[in-house]
Amino acid sequence: MPIKLPDNLPAYDVLKREGVMVIPDELAGQQDIRPLRIALLNLMPKKIQTENQFARLIGATPLQIEFSLIRMTEHQARNTAAEHMESFYRPFSEVLASGEKFDGLIITGAPIEHLPYDQVTYWDELTQVMNWTQTHVHSTFGVCWGGMAMINHFHNVPKIDLPTKAFGCIRHNILTPASPYLRGFSDDMVVPVSRWTEIRREDITKAGLPILIDSPTAGPCLVADPDHRALYVFNHFEYDSGTLKDEYDRDIANGTPINVPANYYPNDDPTQPPLNRWRSHAHLLYGNWVSEIYLTTPFDSELIGAASTDLRKK
């Protein structure tokens, strides 16, 4: 089954060229099934690039996905055309007022790691979003800063500033191979890392949360939060092959001190084209997440958020 996208959303043509099954609204409405409703709260500055990355991953499963785009109500995007935002994004205030529910929600990262949470201009609304997920979303996936924000909000786990940027393709280990989110994973893998902060193992352990993927050098990567029906990933499985290159080139152009991303270019040579060594695990992770949603979400979407409908606890 395909992912349902507006046929004028840029991701529609991108994914179709890549062989991902996509379907326009009109045709999807003729199929007598309930699609999984998955929303993306996009906090990244390059909105279209981020849409493509996540739509590619959740659209690769055999289930029909209805993909929705959400933005913070008052925050204005500076790197994406206003026409695009107006055409494809709904402000969270509108979603909240509608009372609608979602099977899944992805909260992306944001380039604001240096700020204390309460100094983020949309922090109050984001805390409202996170509380709303407990009654209106079956499963939430917090990514990088989005995951850090969620684990801080629900468990008071702090983010810690790093002396230098964690940057590159870092090898990680599987700690809980029996997790349904890690079906098909190798014992270890490389994952793109790009952040100036970290979440420490001891703080996660103190909060009573299981670490699913970890790195001796980059720290925890994937954490489960069953009580809040959430996953937190602090790195970037969703990145395209050239995303780290784009970040490196941007920093070099701006005169920002930055190391060559580790283990990314062949022989660590930035003149060589980088190789993508994480794509298969990215598809596995997000495919497993979508599969778990399908197995556990109630057929009646009005029951989403009710504890009695958590099929894994029955």
PDB file of C-alpha atoms in Angstrom, residues 117 123 148-160 199 203-204 206-207 209 225 228 232:
ATOM      1  CA  TYR A 117      14.203  24.759  26.789  1.00  0.00           C
ATOM      2  CA  TRP A 123       8.300  26.031  24.179  1.00  0.00           C
ATOM      3  CA  MET A 148      15.552  15.525  23.998  1.00  0.00           C
ATOM      4  CA  ALA A 149      12.620  17.879  24.577  1.00  0.00           C
ATOM      5  CA  MET A 150      10.246  14.974  25.188  1.00  0.00           C
ATOM      6  CA  ILE A 151      12.496  13.089  27.617  1.00  0.00           C
ATOM      7  CA  ASN A 152      13.069  16.340  29.505  1.00  0.00           C
ATOM      8  CA  HIS A 153       9.366  17.186  29.626  1.00  0.00           C
ATOM      9  CA  PHE A 154       8.170  13.765  30.765  1.00  0.00           C
ATOM     10  CA  HIS A 155      11.148  12.710  32.922  1.00  0.00           C
ATOM     11  CA  ASN A 156      13.137  15.873  33.685  1.00  0.00           C
ATOM     12  CA  VAL A 157      16.219  14.391  31.967  1.00  0.00           C
ATOM     13  CA  PRO A 158      18.633  17.243  31.113  1.00  0.00           C
ATOM     14  CA  LYS A 159      20.555  17.783  27.891  1.00  0.00           C
ATOM     15  CA  ILE A 160      24.257  18.372  28.441  1.00  0.00           C
ATOM     16  CA  ILE A 199      21.606  12.854  26.942  1.00  0.00           C
ATOM     17  CA  ASP A 203      20.164  10.123  33.639  1.00  0.00           C
ATOM     18  CA  ILE A 204      18.184   7.824  31.340  1.00  0.00           C
ATOM     19  CA  LYS A 206      17.699   6.980  36.668  1.00  0.00           C
ATOM     20  CA  ALA A 207      14.454   7.753  34.833  1.00  0.00           C
ATOM     21  CA  LEU A 209      13.864   4.015  30.651  1.00  0.00           C
ATOM     22  CA  ASP A 225       9.264   5.237  26.897  1.00  0.00           C
ATOM     23  CA  HIS A 228       4.154   7.594  27.276  1.00  0.00           C
ATOM     24  CA  TYR A 232      13.299   9.033  21.503  1.00  0.00           C
TER      25      TYR A 232
END
